[in-house]
CSV table of C-alpha atoms in Angstrom, one decimal:
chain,number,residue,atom,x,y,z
A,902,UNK,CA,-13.6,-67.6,50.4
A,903,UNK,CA,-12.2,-69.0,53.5
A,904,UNK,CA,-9.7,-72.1,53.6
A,905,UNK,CA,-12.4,-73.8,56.1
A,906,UNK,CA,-14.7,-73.6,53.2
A,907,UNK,CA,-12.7,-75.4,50.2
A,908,UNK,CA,-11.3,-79.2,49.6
A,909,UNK,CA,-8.2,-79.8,48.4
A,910,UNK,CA,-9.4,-82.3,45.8
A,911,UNK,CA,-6.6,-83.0,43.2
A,912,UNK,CA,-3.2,-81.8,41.8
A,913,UNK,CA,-2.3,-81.3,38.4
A,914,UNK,CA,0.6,-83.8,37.5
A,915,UNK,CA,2.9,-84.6,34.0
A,916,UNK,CA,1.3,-83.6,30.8
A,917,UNK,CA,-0.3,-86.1,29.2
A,918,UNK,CA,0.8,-85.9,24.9
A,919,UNK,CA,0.6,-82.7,23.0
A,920,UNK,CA,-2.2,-80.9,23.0
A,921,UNK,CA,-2.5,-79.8,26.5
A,922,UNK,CA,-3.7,-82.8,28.3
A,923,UNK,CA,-2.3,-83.0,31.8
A,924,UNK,CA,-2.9,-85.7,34.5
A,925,UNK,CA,-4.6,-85.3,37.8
A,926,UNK,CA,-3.3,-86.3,41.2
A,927,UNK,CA,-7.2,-87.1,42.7
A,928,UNK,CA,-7.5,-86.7,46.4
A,929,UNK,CA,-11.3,-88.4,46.5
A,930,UNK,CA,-12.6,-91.7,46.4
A,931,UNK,CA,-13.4,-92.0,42.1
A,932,UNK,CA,-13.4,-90.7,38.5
A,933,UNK,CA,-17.4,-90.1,38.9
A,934,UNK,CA,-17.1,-88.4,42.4
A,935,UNK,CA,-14.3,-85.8,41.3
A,936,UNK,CA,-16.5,-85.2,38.0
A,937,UNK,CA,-20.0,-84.7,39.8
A,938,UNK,CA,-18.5,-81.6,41.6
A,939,UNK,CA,-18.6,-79.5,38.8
A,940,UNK,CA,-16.9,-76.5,40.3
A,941,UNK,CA,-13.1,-76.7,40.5
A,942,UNK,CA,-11.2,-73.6,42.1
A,943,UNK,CA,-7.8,-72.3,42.6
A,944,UNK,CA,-5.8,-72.3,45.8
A,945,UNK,CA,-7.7,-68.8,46.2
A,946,UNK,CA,-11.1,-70.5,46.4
A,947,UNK,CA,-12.9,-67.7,44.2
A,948,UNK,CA,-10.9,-68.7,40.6
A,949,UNK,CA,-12.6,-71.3,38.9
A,950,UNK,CA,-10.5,-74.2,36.9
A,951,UNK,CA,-12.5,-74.4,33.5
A,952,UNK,CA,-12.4,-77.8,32.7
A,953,UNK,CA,-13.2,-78.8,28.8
A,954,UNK,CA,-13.0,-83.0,29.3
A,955,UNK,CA,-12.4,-85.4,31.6
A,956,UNK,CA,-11.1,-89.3,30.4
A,957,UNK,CA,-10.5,-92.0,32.6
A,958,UNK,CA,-7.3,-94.3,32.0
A,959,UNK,CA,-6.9,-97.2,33.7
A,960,UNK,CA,-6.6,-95.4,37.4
A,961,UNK,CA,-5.4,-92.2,36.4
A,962,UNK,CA,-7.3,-89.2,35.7
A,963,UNK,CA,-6.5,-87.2,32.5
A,964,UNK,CA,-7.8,-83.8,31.6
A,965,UNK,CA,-8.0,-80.9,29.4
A,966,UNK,CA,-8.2,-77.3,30.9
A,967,UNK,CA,-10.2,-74.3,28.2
A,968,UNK,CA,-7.0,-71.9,28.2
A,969,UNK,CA,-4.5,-75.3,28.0
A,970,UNK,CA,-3.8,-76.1,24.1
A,971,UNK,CA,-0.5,-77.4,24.2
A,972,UNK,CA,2.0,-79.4,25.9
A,973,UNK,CA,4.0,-76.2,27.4
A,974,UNK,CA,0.8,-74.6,28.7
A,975,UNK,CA,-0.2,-77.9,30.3
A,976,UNK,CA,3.4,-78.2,32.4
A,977,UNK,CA,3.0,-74.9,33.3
A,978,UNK,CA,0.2,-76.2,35.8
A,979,UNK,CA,1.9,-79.2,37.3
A,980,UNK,CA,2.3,-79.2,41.2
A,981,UNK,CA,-1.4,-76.6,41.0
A,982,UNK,CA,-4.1,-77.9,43.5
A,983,UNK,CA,-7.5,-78.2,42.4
A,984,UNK,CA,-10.4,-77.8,45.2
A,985,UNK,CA,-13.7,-77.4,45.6
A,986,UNK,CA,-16.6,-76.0,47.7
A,987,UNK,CA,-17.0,-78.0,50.8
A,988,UNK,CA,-20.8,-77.5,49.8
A,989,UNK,CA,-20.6,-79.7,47.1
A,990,UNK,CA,-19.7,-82.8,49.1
A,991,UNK,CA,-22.4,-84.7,51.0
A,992,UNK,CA,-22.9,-84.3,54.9
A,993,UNK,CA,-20.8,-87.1,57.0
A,994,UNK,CA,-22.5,-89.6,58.7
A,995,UNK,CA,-21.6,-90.7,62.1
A,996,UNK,CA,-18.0,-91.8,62.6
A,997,UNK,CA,-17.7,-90.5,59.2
A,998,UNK,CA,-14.6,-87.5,58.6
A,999,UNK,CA,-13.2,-85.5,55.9
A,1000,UNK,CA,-9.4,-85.0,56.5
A,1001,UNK,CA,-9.5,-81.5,56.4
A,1002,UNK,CA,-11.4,-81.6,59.5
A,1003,UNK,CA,-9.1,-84.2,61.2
A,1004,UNK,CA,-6.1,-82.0,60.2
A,1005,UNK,CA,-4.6,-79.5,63.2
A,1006,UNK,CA,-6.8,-81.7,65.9
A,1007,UNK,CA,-4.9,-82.0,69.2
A,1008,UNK,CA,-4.7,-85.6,70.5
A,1009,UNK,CA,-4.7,-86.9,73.7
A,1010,UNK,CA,-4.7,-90.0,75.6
A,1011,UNK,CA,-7.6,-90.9,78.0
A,1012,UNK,CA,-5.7,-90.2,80.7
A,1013,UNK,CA,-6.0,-86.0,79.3
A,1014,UNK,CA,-2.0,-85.6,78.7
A,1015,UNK,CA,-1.5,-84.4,75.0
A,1016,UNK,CA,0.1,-86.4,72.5
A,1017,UNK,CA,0.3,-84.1,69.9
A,1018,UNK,CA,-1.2,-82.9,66.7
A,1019,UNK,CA,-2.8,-84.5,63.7
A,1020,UNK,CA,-0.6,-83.4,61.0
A,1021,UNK,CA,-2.2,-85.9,57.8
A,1022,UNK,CA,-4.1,-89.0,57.7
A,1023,UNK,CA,-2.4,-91.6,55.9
A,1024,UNK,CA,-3.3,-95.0,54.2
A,1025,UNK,CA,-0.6,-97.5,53.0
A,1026,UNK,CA,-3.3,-100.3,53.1
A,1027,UNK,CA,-4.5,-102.1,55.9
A,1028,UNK,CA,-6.7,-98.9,56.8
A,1029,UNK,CA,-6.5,-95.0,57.8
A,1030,UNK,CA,-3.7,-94.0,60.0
A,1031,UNK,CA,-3.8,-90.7,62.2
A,1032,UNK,CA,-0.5,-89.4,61.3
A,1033,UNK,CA,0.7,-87.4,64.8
A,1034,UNK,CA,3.5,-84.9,65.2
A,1035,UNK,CA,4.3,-84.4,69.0
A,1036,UNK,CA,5.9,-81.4,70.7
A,1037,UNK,CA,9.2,-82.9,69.6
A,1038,UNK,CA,8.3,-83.0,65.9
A,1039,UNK,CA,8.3,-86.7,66.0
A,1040,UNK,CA,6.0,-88.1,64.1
A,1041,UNK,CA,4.0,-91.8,64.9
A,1042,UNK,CA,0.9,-93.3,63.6
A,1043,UNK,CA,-2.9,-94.3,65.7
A,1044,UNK,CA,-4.5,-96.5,63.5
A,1045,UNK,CA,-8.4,-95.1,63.0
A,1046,UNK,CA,-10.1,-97.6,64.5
A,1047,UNK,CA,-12.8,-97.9,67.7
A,1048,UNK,CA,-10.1,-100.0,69.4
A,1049,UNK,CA,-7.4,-97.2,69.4
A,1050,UNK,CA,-10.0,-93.7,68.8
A,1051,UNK,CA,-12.5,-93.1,72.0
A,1052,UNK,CA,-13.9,-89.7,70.5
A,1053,UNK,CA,-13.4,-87.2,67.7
A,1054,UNK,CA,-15.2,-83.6,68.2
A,1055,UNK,CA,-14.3,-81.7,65.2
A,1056,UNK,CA,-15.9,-78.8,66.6
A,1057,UNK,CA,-13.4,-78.6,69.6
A,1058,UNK,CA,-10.9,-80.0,67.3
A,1059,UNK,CA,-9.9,-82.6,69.7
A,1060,UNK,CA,-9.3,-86.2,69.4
A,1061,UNK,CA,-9.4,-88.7,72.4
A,1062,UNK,CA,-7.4,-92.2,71.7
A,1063,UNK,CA,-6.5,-95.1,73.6
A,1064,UNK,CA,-3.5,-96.2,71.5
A,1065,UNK,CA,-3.0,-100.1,71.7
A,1066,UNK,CA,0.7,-101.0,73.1
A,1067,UNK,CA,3.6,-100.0,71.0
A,1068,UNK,CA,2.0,-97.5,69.4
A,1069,UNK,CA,3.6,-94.6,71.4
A,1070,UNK,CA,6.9,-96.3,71.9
């Protein structure tokens, strides 16, 4: 299966007790979303991740994988991704983006000169942030907003901003 075709959706952290429980790092929005897609692969995209429960604590995500009985087996699988067909999740709407799309975009200003590449999208709050890694591996922030981004074509992978002041300095 190709890499265009899977989503990185979770990483298996600490285990959780004894008996093979292990937590899950989730890279989507909630508990129900992550247990809806029913198909969980490996990094591979053709392995499948047998899950035999889910339980929800507080904000973290504990599971319990069929071959995982014990506490060894479970740390054995810390730092694993878990993804999942990109068919399972529903179509974006307009000005709507998965990050795996946004991810290896070029950026440039409106003026056409390139500001580099969109390296991770980032969130420490207030809202999303383009993280962007320029020709000099230095890396800044364009807040995702209609103020600072003029187009996105995922297609081309290109990405047209209009950064407010300071934001390139």
């Amino acid at each position: 299966m190709n890499k265009k075709n899977i989503v990185h959706i979770g990483t298996f952290g600490q285990p959780q007790g004894l008996k093979g429980e292990i937590k899950i790092i989730m890279f989507i929005s909630s508990f129900e979303s992550f247990k809806k897609l029913q198909l969980y692969l490996k990094e591979d995209g053709k392995t499948e991740w047998h899950f035999v429960k889910f339980r929800h604590v507080g904000n973290k995500l504990i599971a319990m994988l069929e071959d995982c009985q014990d506490r060894d087996s479970a740390l054995t699988l810390k730092g694993k991704k878990i993804y999942s067909s990109r068919k399972n999740f529903p179509k974006t709407k307009s000005h709507e983006y998965y990050v795996i799309d946004l991810i290896g975009c070029k950026v440039k200003n409106i003026e056409n000169q390139n500001l580099g590449v969109v390296v991770n999208i980032q969130n420490f709050g207030a809202s999303d942030l383009m993280e962007v890694k320029n020709n000099f591996q230095k890396i800044f922030y364009i807040p995702m907003n209609d103020g600072n981004v003029v187009n996105v074509d995922t297609r081309k992978k290109m990405i047209i901003v209009n950064p407010m002041a300071g934001v390139l300095e």
